[in-house]
Short mmCIF file of C-alpha atoms in Angstrom, two decimals:
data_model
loop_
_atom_site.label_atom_id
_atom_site.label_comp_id
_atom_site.label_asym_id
_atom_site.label_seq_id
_atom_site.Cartn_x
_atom_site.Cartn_y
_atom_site.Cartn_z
CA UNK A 1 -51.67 4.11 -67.98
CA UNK A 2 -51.36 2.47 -64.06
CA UNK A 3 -51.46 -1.62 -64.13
CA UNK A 4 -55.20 -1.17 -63.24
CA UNK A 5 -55.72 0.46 -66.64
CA UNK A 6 -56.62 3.88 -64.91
CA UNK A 7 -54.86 7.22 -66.31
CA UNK A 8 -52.71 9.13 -63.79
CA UNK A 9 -54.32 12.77 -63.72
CA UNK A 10 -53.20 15.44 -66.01
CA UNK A 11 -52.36 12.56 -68.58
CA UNK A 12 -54.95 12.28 -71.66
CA UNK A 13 -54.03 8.67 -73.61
CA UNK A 14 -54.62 7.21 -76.88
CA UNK A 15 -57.11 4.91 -77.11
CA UNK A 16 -57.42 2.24 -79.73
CA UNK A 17 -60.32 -0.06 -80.73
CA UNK A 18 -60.74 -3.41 -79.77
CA UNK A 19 -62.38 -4.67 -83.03
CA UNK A 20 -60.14 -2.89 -85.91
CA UNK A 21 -57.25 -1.81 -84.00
CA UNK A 22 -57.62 2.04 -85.35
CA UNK A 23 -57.47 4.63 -82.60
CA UNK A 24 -60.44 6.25 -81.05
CA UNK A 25 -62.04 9.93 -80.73
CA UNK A 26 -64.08 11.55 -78.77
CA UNK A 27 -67.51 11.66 -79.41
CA UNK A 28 -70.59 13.29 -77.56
CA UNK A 29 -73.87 11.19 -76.61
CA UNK A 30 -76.13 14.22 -76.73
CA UNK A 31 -79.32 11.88 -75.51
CA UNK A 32 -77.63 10.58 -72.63
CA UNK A 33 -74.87 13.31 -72.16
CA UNK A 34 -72.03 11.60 -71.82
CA UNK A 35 -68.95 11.00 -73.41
CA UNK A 36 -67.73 8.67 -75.28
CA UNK A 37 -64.06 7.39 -76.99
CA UNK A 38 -65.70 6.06 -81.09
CA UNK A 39 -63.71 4.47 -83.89
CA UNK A 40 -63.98 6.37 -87.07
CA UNK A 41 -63.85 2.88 -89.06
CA UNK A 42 -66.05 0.90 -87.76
CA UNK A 43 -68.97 0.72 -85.06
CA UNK A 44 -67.44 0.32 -81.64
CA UNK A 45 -68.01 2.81 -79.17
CA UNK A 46 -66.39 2.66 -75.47
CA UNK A 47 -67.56 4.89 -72.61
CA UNK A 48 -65.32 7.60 -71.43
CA UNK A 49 -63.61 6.89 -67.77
CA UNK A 50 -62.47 10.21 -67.21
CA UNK A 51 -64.31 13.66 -68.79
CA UNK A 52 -60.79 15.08 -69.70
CA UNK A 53 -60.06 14.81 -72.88
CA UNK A 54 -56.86 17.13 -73.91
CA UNK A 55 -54.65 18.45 -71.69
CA UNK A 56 -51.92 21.23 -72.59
CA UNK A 57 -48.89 21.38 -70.67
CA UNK A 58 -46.03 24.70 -71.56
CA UNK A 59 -43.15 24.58 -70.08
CA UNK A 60 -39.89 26.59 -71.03
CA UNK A 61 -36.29 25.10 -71.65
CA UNK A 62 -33.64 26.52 -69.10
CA UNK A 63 -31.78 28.02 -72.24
CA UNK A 64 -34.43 30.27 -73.39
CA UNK A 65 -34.77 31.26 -69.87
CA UNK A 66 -31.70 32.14 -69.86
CA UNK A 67 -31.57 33.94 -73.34
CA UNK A 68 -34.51 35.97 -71.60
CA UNK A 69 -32.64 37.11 -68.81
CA UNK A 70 -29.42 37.80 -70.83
CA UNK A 71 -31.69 40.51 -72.92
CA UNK A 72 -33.71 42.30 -69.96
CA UNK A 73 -30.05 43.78 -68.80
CA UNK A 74 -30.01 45.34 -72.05
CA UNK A 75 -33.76 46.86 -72.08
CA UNK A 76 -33.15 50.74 -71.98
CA UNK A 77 -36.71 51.01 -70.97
CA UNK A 78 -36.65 49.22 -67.57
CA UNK A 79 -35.77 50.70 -64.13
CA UNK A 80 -32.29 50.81 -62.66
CA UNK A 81 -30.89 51.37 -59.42
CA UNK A 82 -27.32 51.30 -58.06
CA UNK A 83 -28.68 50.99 -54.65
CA UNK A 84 -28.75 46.98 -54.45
CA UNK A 85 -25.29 45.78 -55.22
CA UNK A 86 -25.62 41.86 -56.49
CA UNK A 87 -24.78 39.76 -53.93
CA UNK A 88 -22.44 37.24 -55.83
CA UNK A 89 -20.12 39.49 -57.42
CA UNK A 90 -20.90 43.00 -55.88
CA UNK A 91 -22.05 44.99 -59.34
CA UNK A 92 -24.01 48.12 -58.01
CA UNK A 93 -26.06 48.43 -61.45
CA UNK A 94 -28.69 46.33 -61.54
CA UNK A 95 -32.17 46.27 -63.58
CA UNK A 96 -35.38 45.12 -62.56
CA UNK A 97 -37.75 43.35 -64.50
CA UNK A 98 -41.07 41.12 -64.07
CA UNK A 99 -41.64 37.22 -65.08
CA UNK A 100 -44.32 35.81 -65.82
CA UNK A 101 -44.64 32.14 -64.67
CA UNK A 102 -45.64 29.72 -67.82
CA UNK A 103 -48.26 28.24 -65.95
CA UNK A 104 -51.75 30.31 -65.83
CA UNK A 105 -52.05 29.95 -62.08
CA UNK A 106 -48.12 30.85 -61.27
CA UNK A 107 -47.37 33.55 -59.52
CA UNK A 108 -45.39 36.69 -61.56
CA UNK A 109 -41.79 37.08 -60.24
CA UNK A 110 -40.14 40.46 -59.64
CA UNK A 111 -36.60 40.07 -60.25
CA UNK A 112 -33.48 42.01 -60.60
CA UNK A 113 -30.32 41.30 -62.22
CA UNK A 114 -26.61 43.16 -62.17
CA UNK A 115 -24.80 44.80 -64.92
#
């Protein structure tokens, strides 16, 4: 939460009553369609200041990555070539595989890795 008491975007807090202290869900007005933040415990309801209510964010730890990597070389079933020699240690063998980003909207990589 900013000093203002706005969220940053992409960032879904908790929010906690003001009369009981217990935290606070969201709940639909279906008669005046909007949304609301409720405590389960007692009355107190709070209007929502932003519609987003959940946000899911995947992202992948450099070791598995890496582990990923490590087993496309040994993937019988993907293409090979020995026309590209790797340019860091001069391997002609290489493999070439495709990765998919983690986000939805990434773009899919097309990379190749020597032998």
């Amino acid at each position: 939460m900013e000093p203002d008491g706005t969220y940053e975007p992409g960032f879904v807090g908790i929010r906690f009553c003001q009369e009981c202290n217990n935290m606070l869900y969201p709940k639909e007005d279906k008669e005046n369609r909007i949304l609301l933040y409720a405590c389960r415990n007692c009355d107190y309801q709070q209007e929502a200041d932003n519609s987003c209510i959940y946000v899911n964010k995947i992202t992948h730890e450099v070791d598995e990555l890496t582990q990923i990597i490590a087993d496309v070389s040994q993937d019988p079933t993907l293409p090979r070539t020995e026309d590209h020699p790797c340019q860091k240690c001069g391997h002609k063998e290489a493999v070439f595989f495709q990765s998919h980003s983690a986000r939805a909207e990434g773009p899919t990589t097309v990379g190749s890795r020597s032998l």
